[in-house]
């Protein structure tokens, strides 16, 4: 009997990061977790509104939390947890829940502007990231599920920002996170530590200040290459865009940089679990397939 | 309703007594307004007659199609005969029906707050927020289906705090959907072929030669 | 409120020089107190807690691009000076919370940056114009990039 949990995809998982979604669903299933897509979800807003008087930007995440409660009441999922993949969605939904719970005044205002929805009081939904869920299920279960251990693959984990910060929201120790490392080891691969594994890649500045994002991303990529990593793994579609999709552009500015493929951690899982149909490597840029073939992975 | 019953409405701030069995549009004409803009089909299809109003004693801003909504006592009314918005130019044949198309032509949809104000403003009771959101995640089919009954009346666009023009988004979705996803309709193609072959030329010539009274009679006898 | 003026006037010129900004911006007395209070209210942070250790600035991945270091922004707000509103810094900050986890005084500097941005955004200042972004770039962006960018940087 698998565990059925509400799952929030977020916009980008349906477009640029379809490979993230497909590999996450398949590898979760292999671990006995069925991800049930939230009905009628909407964009969460991607960034937590930090201004203390902001109500407007809470509507979007809270509407999703209400959908989770509705799904839970319908009995289609086993508890009130909401699984996220995108780091920005995780952070935004999680923080919205905390704020609504703590801030009575904003809770009241939200009820007024969202009169068409049932009220949400905060705390009814537990927003989690898939990595947390895997940690809870246990690394042993991951190891047991291995069909093709990633032996000989050197993987540099890149956490980005919003999985670890701010305090109280991060899923691991902000200064010394290990969750990615544990997963990589459990998949049979080798961890390559880089000093900038949790330094910002430039985030949304990539839209209008490409050069700034390029420079930040370059430092991260170079550390991974110099550390001898074959691939970088991460959990955020915006980091993937900055480090992967834009790598060609970054090399234009920094010609000394060697190409290094960037994979979602779920793609590594799907690969190791033998779920070829769901890995979606053809969407990754730079193309990781030649390297993986060289390393003996199909 | 008794045909003699009168109600009080306020059209652009001026008080009028009008029969209660009129639509807003007819009530405006009854009060002496001549509608040059803000009226088209008079049947709830064209979206030209967007109207906003409040009821006395209520803070709520309400919306209606003037040709469909009956007047009520205490309505404070104005029409919005035109909603400014830029018509994006694109060549449907050259568009690629991938998710990025919405961000390319309407990047402002990234500002959507999921506030649902548009849905509350839609006189067609469409799930406007849901179709904007579907477009944002590149789901052309859902955006097309949810916006199918849109009249482009523009009321959602004036209410949107993110300054999005939802009906343009829905329209692009429907165009992409019909051009690239469901493909051309055979009925339409056949009809176009028939027209090109000249099958209806004779009929049209006959109609054009008739006088207005004959045309009226044929129109009222039509099946 | 009125003794504020004395407090501000007592800032030694050397500090001012070190900060690299002009005296002009804090001539207002009461106004500067209002400004500081507004930033504290919007950010929910107690600005006075800062003792200028500079941990935030040393951790900030974007400090190289900034005209005012994060710790300097905090110092100026302490003094009630509005300079940060007109700096590049508040728009370059990418809200990565690196400063937040480093601050030994528990100040969420990212929220202070947000408060300063919000003051400008609510005055209808937009840092980003959609019209100036290449449509081809827009087409390829992950939605989360554009959504977050516009939420942070556009009125
Ligand atoms: S979606 Fe907007 S334009 Fe279309 S009918 Fe509804 S309110 Fe009018
Ligand atoms: S009114 Fe505008 S911001 Fe609100 S849900 Fe509709 S499209 Fe989005
Ligand atoms: S006049 Fe056409 S919809 Fe009202």
XYZ file of C-alpha atoms and ligand atoms in Angstrom:
696
model
C 0.000 0.000 0.000
C 1.625 3.214 -1.051
C 1.406 6.515 0.765
C -0.744 9.013 -1.107
C 0.272 12.641 -0.642
C -0.856 15.938 -2.129
C 1.671 17.286 -4.586
C 2.105 20.868 -5.739
C 3.884 21.112 -9.102
C 4.120 24.857 -9.722
C 4.218 26.470 -13.153
C 7.746 25.635 -14.231
C 7.393 21.930 -13.511
C 4.816 21.904 -16.308
C 7.110 23.587 -18.824
C 10.910 23.964 -18.612
C 11.212 21.397 -15.826
C 8.944 18.625 -17.070
C 11.888 16.251 -16.643
C 12.010 17.182 -12.950
C 8.344 16.360 -12.502
C 8.360 13.116 -14.474
C 11.432 11.766 -12.704
C 10.089 12.841 -9.304
C 6.760 11.128 -9.777
C 8.345 7.921 -11.045
C 11.046 7.676 -8.403
C 8.634 8.544 -5.596
C 6.426 5.745 -6.803
C 9.377 3.401 -6.660
C 9.765 4.396 -3.006
C 6.120 3.746 -2.266
C 4.893 7.328 -2.461
C 2.078 8.319 -4.758
C 2.122 12.038 -5.577
C -1.440 13.232 -6.109
C -1.484 16.497 -8.035
C -3.400 19.211 -6.244
C -6.620 20.004 -8.116
C -7.051 23.600 -9.352
C -3.706 24.765 -8.027
C -2.485 28.230 -8.964
C 0.911 29.880 -9.105
C 2.171 30.346 -5.535
C 3.858 33.647 -6.347
C 7.389 32.153 -6.155
C 8.696 34.601 -3.562
C 7.552 35.143 -0.021
C 6.216 38.650 0.516
C 8.434 40.014 3.258
C 6.678 43.308 3.987
C 4.781 42.955 7.215
C 1.680 44.710 5.933
C 1.431 42.679 2.729
C -1.801 40.747 2.385
C -2.273 40.704 -1.369
C 0.659 38.401 -2.072
C -0.530 35.831 0.432
C -3.708 35.128 -1.484
C -1.969 32.926 -4.038
C -0.144 30.565 -1.662
C -3.044 30.408 0.770
C -5.468 29.470 -1.987
C -3.271 26.444 -2.645
C -3.202 25.517 1.026
C -6.993 25.621 1.012
C -6.975 23.209 -1.927
C -4.846 20.832 0.120
C -7.360 20.858 2.950
C -10.127 20.193 0.443
C -8.179 17.305 -1.049
C -7.514 15.924 2.410
C -11.207 16.111 3.291
C -12.074 14.236 0.120
C -10.021 11.311 1.373
C -7.908 11.087 -1.773
C -4.696 11.619 0.191
C -3.538 10.079 3.426
C -2.664 13.187 5.431
C -2.317 16.973 5.361
C 1.173 17.126 3.917
C 1.886 18.951 0.700
C 4.920 17.773 -1.256
C 6.794 20.346 -3.310
C 9.709 20.062 -5.730
C 10.567 23.592 -6.785
C 12.587 25.360 -4.079
C 10.778 28.634 -4.613
C 7.373 27.015 -4.284
C 8.503 25.154 -1.166
C 9.706 28.323 0.463
C 6.725 30.463 -0.498
C 4.047 27.970 0.486
C 5.801 27.058 3.707
C 6.297 30.649 4.791
C 2.745 31.615 3.888
C 1.466 28.872 6.139
C 3.653 30.019 9.025
C 2.634 33.659 8.597
C -1.069 32.941 8.411
C -0.814 30.867 11.530
C 1.094 33.499 13.479
C -0.452 36.709 12.253
C -4.055 37.022 13.313
C -4.562 40.366 11.628
C -3.471 39.127 8.225
C -5.509 35.976 8.670
C -8.609 38.099 9.174
C -7.895 40.262 6.139
C -7.254 37.215 3.988
C -10.596 35.774 4.960
C -12.264 38.970 3.858
C -10.621 39.158 0.465
C -11.005 35.431 -0.140
C -14.641 35.210 0.802
C -15.345 32.715 -1.986
C -13.096 30.133 -0.323
C -13.392 28.302 2.984
C -11.258 30.023 5.645
C -7.707 28.864 6.273
C -6.221 29.248 9.731
C -2.664 28.094 9.105
C -1.042 24.951 10.387
C -3.586 22.626 8.819
C -1.233 21.782 6.000
C 2.378 20.764 6.371
C 4.406 21.959 3.423
C 7.407 19.721 2.821
C 10.037 19.227 0.146
C 10.431 15.862 -1.538
C 13.966 15.582 -0.172
C 12.598 15.722 3.373
C 10.148 13.005 2.544
C 12.881 10.781 1.155
C 14.979 11.357 4.259
C 12.003 10.323 6.339
C 11.313 7.231 4.251
C 14.944 6.384 4.877
C 18.181 6.065 2.953
C 17.965 2.316 3.427
C 14.807 2.168 1.377
C 16.563 4.179 -1.328
C 19.480 1.743 -1.331
C 17.164 -1.238 -1.492
C 15.501 0.151 -4.559
C 18.740 0.546 -6.555
C 18.753 -1.214 -9.895
C 21.799 0.493 -11.272
C 23.892 2.133 -8.554
C 25.603 5.262 -9.837
C 29.039 3.847 -9.156
C 31.859 5.964 -10.504
C 29.717 9.062 -10.999
C 31.084 12.131 -9.259
C 28.250 14.425 -8.241
C 28.482 17.960 -6.843
C 25.340 18.848 -4.904
C 24.123 22.424 -5.236
C 21.517 23.470 -2.683
C 20.752 26.974 -3.807
C 19.151 29.332 -1.302
C 15.569 28.611 -0.537
C 15.859 25.018 0.593
C 18.138 26.102 3.444
C 17.214 29.670 4.286
C 15.904 31.606 6.113
C 16.261 30.225 9.631
C 13.374 28.086 10.693
C 12.264 27.374 7.149
C 15.245 25.510 5.701
C 15.028 21.717 5.550
C 18.577 21.226 6.791
C 21.356 22.968 8.715
C 21.940 26.201 6.795
C 25.678 26.170 7.477
C 26.341 22.503 7.072
C 23.644 20.773 5.069
C 24.043 17.061 4.368
C 20.738 15.856 2.954
C 21.880 15.961 -0.667
C 25.139 14.254 0.227
C 23.293 11.434 1.955
C 21.085 10.935 -1.061
C 23.998 10.913 -3.495
C 25.820 8.355 -1.369
C 22.716 6.231 -1.089
C 22.470 6.183 -4.863
C 25.997 4.771 -4.997
C 27.582 7.902 -6.442
C 30.503 9.892 -5.102
C 30.009 13.336 -3.516
C 32.089 16.289 -4.644
C 31.863 19.107 -2.110
C 32.063 22.660 -3.390
C 32.411 25.691 -1.110
C 29.620 27.548 -2.906
C 27.075 24.763 -2.673
C 24.584 27.100 -1.013
C 25.588 30.438 -2.562
C 23.042 32.214 -4.709
C 23.170 31.556 -8.474
C 21.808 35.021 -9.221
C 18.187 33.961 -8.988
C 15.659 36.257 -10.636
C 18.292 38.847 -11.522
C 18.919 36.584 -14.506
C 15.924 38.179 -16.224
C 17.322 41.671 -16.687
C 20.893 41.454 -15.356
C 22.116 38.351 -17.130
C 25.759 39.252 -16.638
C 25.388 39.385 -12.849
C 23.756 35.959 -12.753
C 26.417 34.671 -15.153
C 29.209 35.685 -12.852
C 27.656 34.128 -9.777
C 26.794 30.953 -11.638
C 30.247 30.801 -13.159
C 31.886 30.666 -9.717
C 29.695 27.728 -8.747
C 30.249 25.877 -12.017
C 33.993 26.396 -11.920
C 34.246 25.020 -8.411
C 32.373 21.911 -9.490
C 34.598 21.403 -12.526
C 37.772 22.010 -10.551
C 36.573 19.651 -7.862
C 36.424 16.951 -10.502
C 32.647 16.547 -10.578
C 31.032 14.860 -13.572
C 27.663 16.473 -12.944
C 25.953 18.957 -10.662
C 22.697 18.033 -9.018
C 20.088 20.450 -7.703
C 16.456 20.905 -6.768
C 15.355 24.214 -8.259
C 14.292 24.969 -11.845
C 15.585 28.525 -11.601
C 19.020 27.304 -10.478
C 18.859 24.780 -13.316
C 18.181 27.583 -15.765
C 21.053 29.695 -14.461
C 23.600 26.900 -14.152
C 22.483 24.655 -16.998
C 20.402 26.343 -19.658
C 22.577 29.465 -19.588
C 25.899 27.643 -19.493
C 26.607 28.369 -23.142
C 26.124 32.078 -22.509
C 28.320 31.914 -19.399
C 31.068 30.265 -21.414
C 30.815 33.173 -23.796
C 31.893 35.428 -20.915
C 34.275 32.935 -19.293
C 35.774 30.793 -22.070
C 37.939 28.841 -19.612
C 34.847 27.114 -18.222
C 34.334 23.472 -19.165
C 30.822 22.201 -19.788
C 29.323 20.331 -16.893
C 25.868 18.760 -17.032
C 23.266 19.761 -14.461
C 20.676 17.221 -13.327
C 17.745 17.317 -10.950
C 18.285 14.973 -8.009
C 15.175 13.106 -9.063
C 16.777 12.371 -12.415
C 19.691 10.732 -10.617
C 17.185 8.709 -8.621
C 15.235 7.641 -11.680
C 18.510 6.670 -13.344
C 19.625 4.603 -10.370
C 16.197 3.016 -9.984
C 16.270 1.912 -13.618
C 13.334 4.136 -14.641
C 14.792 5.154 -18.019
C 11.470 6.300 -19.459
C 11.081 8.945 -16.786
C 14.581 10.410 -16.553
C 13.984 12.943 -19.335
C 17.666 13.634 -20.040
C 16.875 14.930 -23.527
C 15.582 18.117 -21.922
C 18.802 18.876 -20.044
C 21.215 21.392 -21.380
C 24.172 20.760 -21.611
C 23.304 17.265 -22.738
C 24.444 14.807 -20.057
C 23.952 11.711 -22.224
C 27.395 11.456 -23.843
C 29.052 11.669 -20.434
C 26.669 9.193 -18.852
C 27.198 6.752 -21.718
C 30.938 7.055 -21.261
C 30.437 6.221 -17.626
C 28.449 3.146 -18.589
C 24.921 4.385 -17.972
C 22.477 3.929 -20.821
C -43.639 41.980 -12.749
C -46.195 44.711 -13.250
C -45.437 46.569 -16.483
C -46.143 49.934 -14.866
C -43.708 49.574 -12.017
C -41.009 52.238 -12.022
C -37.610 52.203 -10.361
C -35.006 54.862 -9.655
C -31.585 54.495 -11.198
C -28.608 56.861 -11.375
C -26.959 56.987 -14.769
C -23.559 58.602 -14.482
C -24.785 60.309 -11.356
C -28.060 61.651 -12.710
C -31.300 60.357 -11.229
C -33.874 58.798 -13.561
C -37.212 57.065 -13.076
C -37.402 54.146 -15.502
C -39.760 51.184 -15.997
C -38.634 48.201 -13.961
C -39.038 45.747 -16.816
C -36.221 47.219 -18.897
C -32.660 46.095 -19.307
C -29.978 48.596 -18.351
C -29.468 49.292 -22.040
C -33.134 49.996 -22.724
C -33.406 52.009 -19.533
C -30.591 54.244 -20.711
C -32.330 54.781 -24.001
C -35.587 55.392 -22.171
C -33.808 58.055 -20.135
C -32.751 59.744 -23.338
C -29.289 58.405 -24.038
C -28.421 57.522 -27.575
C -25.941 54.655 -27.565
C -23.334 55.074 -30.261
C -20.719 52.954 -28.566
C -21.473 50.410 -25.881
C -24.172 48.571 -27.827
C -23.886 45.959 -30.514
C -25.771 42.700 -30.783
C -28.204 43.488 -27.945
C -28.332 39.785 -27.383
C -25.514 39.027 -24.965
C -22.980 37.887 -27.549
C -20.801 40.737 -28.680
C -19.439 42.092 -25.433
C -19.842 45.732 -26.447
C -22.093 46.783 -23.579
C -19.866 46.346 -20.522
C -21.341 48.127 -17.568
C -20.351 48.674 -13.981
C -22.673 49.661 -11.207
C -23.163 49.828 -7.480
C -26.375 49.445 -5.551
C -27.216 52.193 -3.109
C -26.180 51.118 0.349
C -23.595 48.627 -0.876
C -19.855 49.057 -1.299
C -19.639 46.336 -3.913
C -18.701 47.211 -7.454
C -20.763 45.014 -9.735
C -20.555 44.250 -13.421
C -23.086 43.458 -16.102
C -23.805 43.357 -19.791
C -26.231 46.238 -20.245
C -28.284 44.329 -22.798
C -28.796 41.407 -20.413
C -29.183 42.862 -16.957
C -32.539 44.218 -15.781
C -32.517 47.504 -13.910
C -33.048 47.422 -10.178
C -34.080 50.159 -7.828
C -31.070 52.095 -6.593
C -28.592 51.142 -9.309
C -25.765 53.617 -9.859
C -24.600 52.919 -13.381
C -22.009 53.760 -15.952
C -21.076 52.033 -19.148
C -17.531 51.275 -20.220
C -17.927 51.538 -23.963
C -14.251 50.909 -24.583
C -11.472 49.257 -22.585
C -8.025 50.387 -23.639
C -5.693 47.511 -24.408
C -3.005 46.882 -26.942
C -3.775 44.328 -29.614
C -0.607 42.261 -29.883
C 0.285 41.504 -33.465
C 1.289 37.962 -34.226
C 1.017 35.672 -37.191
C -0.745 32.523 -36.078
C 0.931 30.541 -38.839
C 4.346 31.477 -37.510
C 3.692 30.971 -33.801
C 5.072 27.932 -32.057
C 2.423 26.397 -29.810
C 4.795 25.819 -26.911
C 4.352 27.113 -23.364
C 6.784 29.992 -23.889
C 4.421 31.677 -26.314
C 2.388 33.256 -23.534
C 5.418 34.727 -21.811
C 6.709 36.013 -25.116
C 3.585 37.964 -26.031
C 2.029 38.591 -22.633
C 4.854 38.502 -20.083
C 2.680 40.492 -17.687
C 0.761 37.301 -16.871
C 3.713 36.576 -14.584
C 2.246 39.321 -12.387
C -0.995 37.423 -11.740
C -1.741 37.366 -8.028
C -4.322 34.584 -8.193
C -6.615 37.058 -6.505
C -9.647 35.833 -8.453
C -10.916 39.383 -8.982
C -11.288 38.709 -12.712
C -13.469 35.676 -12.089
C -15.702 37.751 -9.839
C -15.910 40.425 -12.554
C -16.893 38.162 -15.427
C -20.531 38.594 -16.554
C -20.217 35.269 -18.363
C -19.336 33.498 -15.103
C -16.110 32.155 -16.557
C -13.275 30.932 -14.373
C -11.060 33.715 -15.619
C -8.306 33.321 -13.037
C -8.088 29.646 -13.856
C -7.627 30.303 -17.557
C -4.972 32.943 -16.940
C -3.228 30.513 -14.607
C -3.490 27.730 -17.167
C -1.813 29.983 -19.714
C 0.922 30.839 -17.228
C 1.805 27.183 -16.918
C 1.581 26.741 -20.679
C -1.568 24.633 -20.655
C -3.073 25.800 -23.959
C -5.939 23.335 -23.955
C -7.282 24.241 -20.522
C -6.874 27.960 -21.175
C -8.799 27.584 -24.439
C -11.566 25.498 -22.963
C -12.097 27.648 -19.868
C -12.221 30.845 -21.921
C -14.431 29.460 -24.667
C -17.469 31.622 -23.829
C -15.480 34.837 -23.422
C -17.051 37.851 -25.158
C -14.018 40.103 -24.808
C -16.194 42.526 -22.889
C -13.069 43.590 -21.016
C -14.530 43.811 -17.533
C -11.915 41.452 -16.105
C -9.175 43.632 -17.555
C -10.333 46.786 -15.809
C -10.506 45.007 -12.479
C -7.194 43.146 -12.618
C -4.738 44.592 -10.076
C -1.863 43.128 -12.090
C -3.029 45.017 -15.175
C -3.365 41.836 -17.189
C -5.789 41.707 -20.104
C -7.192 38.207 -19.581
C -9.331 38.066 -22.699
C -6.331 38.523 -24.968
C -4.691 35.572 -23.236
C -7.773 33.397 -23.683
C -8.039 34.423 -27.302
C -4.433 33.476 -28.025
C -5.002 30.152 -26.284
C -8.097 29.419 -28.362
C -6.336 30.369 -31.564
C -3.387 28.127 -30.800
C -5.690 25.367 -29.695
C -7.743 25.355 -32.857
C -4.806 25.894 -35.191
C -2.296 23.479 -33.686
C -4.039 21.123 -31.318
C -7.478 20.180 -32.610
C -6.648 21.179 -36.182
C -8.956 22.629 -38.804
C -12.678 21.858 -38.739
C -13.886 19.880 -41.731
C -17.301 21.525 -41.772
C -15.700 24.920 -42.150
C -13.292 23.698 -44.796
C -16.144 22.125 -46.793
C -18.205 25.266 -46.566
C -15.313 27.405 -47.746
C -14.837 25.028 -50.659
C -18.528 25.284 -51.555
C -18.358 29.056 -51.453
C -15.284 29.070 -53.636
C -16.976 26.775 -56.128
C -19.767 29.348 -56.416
C -22.561 27.097 -55.148
C -24.195 29.970 -53.275
C -23.663 32.736 -55.825
C -27.122 32.399 -57.332
C -28.812 32.527 -53.898
C -26.879 35.616 -52.865
C -27.739 37.385 -56.139
C -31.419 36.651 -55.552
C -31.303 37.968 -51.969
C -29.553 41.117 -53.059
C -32.277 41.878 -55.563
C -35.109 41.722 -52.997
C -36.625 44.803 -51.396
C -36.486 45.386 -47.658
C -40.017 44.141 -46.911
C -39.435 40.846 -48.672
C -36.152 40.422 -46.809
C -37.930 41.045 -43.508
C -40.517 38.444 -44.335
C -37.946 35.837 -45.316
C -35.955 36.607 -42.184
C -38.936 36.089 -39.892
C -39.881 32.853 -41.658
C -36.341 31.405 -41.410
C -35.979 27.969 -39.839
C 10.712 63.183 18.522
C 12.511 66.501 18.557
C 15.720 65.464 20.273
C 16.287 63.282 17.226
C 17.977 66.218 15.634
C 20.617 66.303 18.326
C 21.276 62.601 17.981
C 21.810 62.926 14.287
C 23.909 66.032 14.559
C 26.220 64.232 16.927
C 27.292 61.797 14.201
C 30.978 62.545 13.797
C 32.064 63.647 10.393
C 34.590 60.800 10.105
C 31.802 58.248 10.248
C 29.978 60.181 7.645
C 33.044 60.224 5.454
C 33.535 56.520 5.977
C 29.995 55.927 4.858
C 30.719 57.810 1.712
C 27.445 59.699 1.511
C 26.574 63.318 1.876
C 25.203 65.066 4.949
C 22.291 66.399 2.865
C 20.148 63.357 3.279
C 19.584 63.589 7.011
C 18.852 67.219 7.547
C 15.224 66.563 8.349
C 15.204 65.503 12.008
C 11.666 64.315 12.650
C 11.309 63.108 9.083
C 14.279 60.833 9.430
C 12.778 59.282 12.547
C 9.602 58.662 10.617
C 11.598 57.029 7.840
C 13.412 54.716 10.187
C 10.175 53.794 11.940
C 8.561 53.051 8.595
C 11.381 50.722 7.583
C 11.147 48.960 10.939
C 7.418 48.629 10.612
C 7.513 47.243 7.071
C 10.405 44.881 7.737
C 9.436 43.870 11.242
C 13.091 44.272 12.256
C 14.669 46.178 15.104
C 17.341 48.120 13.258
C 19.021 49.285 16.457
C 20.211 45.765 17.172
C 22.880 46.081 14.478
C 26.401 46.650 15.843
C 28.057 46.921 12.444
C 30.043 43.686 12.480
C 29.689 43.411 8.698
C 28.849 39.698 8.628
C 25.995 40.381 6.227
C 28.208 42.278 3.806
C 30.896 39.624 3.852
C 28.383 36.883 3.148
C 26.430 38.687 0.462
C 27.155 37.082 -2.920
C 26.151 40.269 -4.710
C 28.018 42.849 -2.641
C 30.498 43.325 -5.463
C 27.710 44.785 -7.595
C 26.333 47.027 -4.868
C 26.963 50.705 -4.292
C 26.140 50.412 -0.576
C 27.107 47.304 1.342
C 24.222 45.670 3.228
C 25.697 46.659 6.597
C 25.972 50.227 5.356
C 22.331 50.191 4.374
C 21.451 49.176 7.909
C 23.683 51.870 9.392
C 22.119 54.557 7.237
C 18.633 53.461 8.223
C 19.726 53.607 11.877
C 20.658 57.213 11.225
C 17.336 57.817 9.549
C 18.948 58.577 6.220
C 17.073 57.841 3.057
C 20.111 57.232 0.837
C 19.447 53.480 0.545
C 16.166 54.233 -1.233
C 18.121 55.688 -4.102
C 20.870 53.090 -4.109
C 21.421 50.257 -6.573
C 21.820 47.896 -3.643
C 18.155 47.359 -2.877
C 17.501 46.326 -6.490
C 20.583 44.131 -6.769
C 19.769 42.127 -3.643
C 18.427 38.755 -4.779
C 16.768 37.874 -1.468
C 19.004 34.846 -0.965
C 18.909 35.208 2.859
C 22.652 34.668 3.175
C 22.778 37.796 5.386
C 19.810 36.637 7.412
C 21.484 33.396 8.513
C 24.750 35.193 9.284
C 23.577 38.132 11.341
C 24.643 37.512 14.959
C 22.012 40.001 16.110
C 19.178 38.153 14.418
C 18.244 40.898 11.989
C 16.618 39.747 8.780
C 18.455 42.127 6.455
C 16.640 40.716 3.424
C 13.402 41.965 4.924
C 14.930 45.403 5.410
C 15.878 45.398 1.723
C 12.305 44.434 0.919
C 10.950 47.267 3.048
C 13.139 49.751 1.175
C 12.076 48.330 -2.187
C 8.456 48.460 -1.123
C 8.731 52.130 -0.233
C 9.973 52.831 -3.752
C 7.557 50.463 -5.491
C 4.664 52.074 -3.660
C 5.848 55.386 -5.012
C 5.325 53.782 -8.431
C 9.020 53.324 -9.172
C 9.725 50.228 -11.294
C 13.226 48.852 -11.627
C 12.323 46.499 -14.462
C 10.496 47.338 -17.652
C 8.990 44.411 -19.501
C 9.322 46.250 -22.781
C 13.087 46.187 -22.520
C 13.427 42.433 -22.161
C 14.126 40.541 -25.365
C 11.020 38.522 -26.370
C 13.178 35.520 -27.265
C 14.568 35.572 -23.740
C 11.076 35.851 -22.288
C 9.955 32.834 -24.296
C 12.681 30.637 -22.826
C 12.521 31.794 -19.207
C 11.238 29.457 -16.541
C 8.075 31.139 -15.257
C 9.449 31.297 -11.722
C 12.236 33.600 -12.935
C 9.904 36.190 -14.396
C 7.287 35.931 -11.678
C 9.808 36.496 -8.898
C 11.599 39.220 -10.803
C 8.419 41.206 -11.360
C 7.197 40.694 -7.823
C 10.407 42.104 -6.425
C 11.215 44.775 -8.938
C 8.114 46.105 -10.650
C 5.468 48.430 -9.282
S -13.325 36.695 -19.498
Fe -13.162 38.923 -19.299
S -13.568 39.716 -21.377
Fe -14.218 37.563 -21.350
S -16.426 37.686 -20.921
Fe -15.371 37.392 -18.922
S -14.992 39.472 -18.143
Fe -15.548 39.671 -20.315
S -7.617 39.704 -11.628
Fe -5.573 39.674 -12.596
S -4.177 39.180 -10.891
Fe -6.236 38.651 -10.178
S -6.452 36.459 -10.706
Fe -7.283 37.629 -12.439
S -5.606 37.831 -13.883
Fe -4.711 37.232 -11.900
S -24.829 44.539 -26.838
Fe -23.743 42.694 -27.445
S -23.435 41.745 -25.504
Fe -24.668 43.439 -24.951
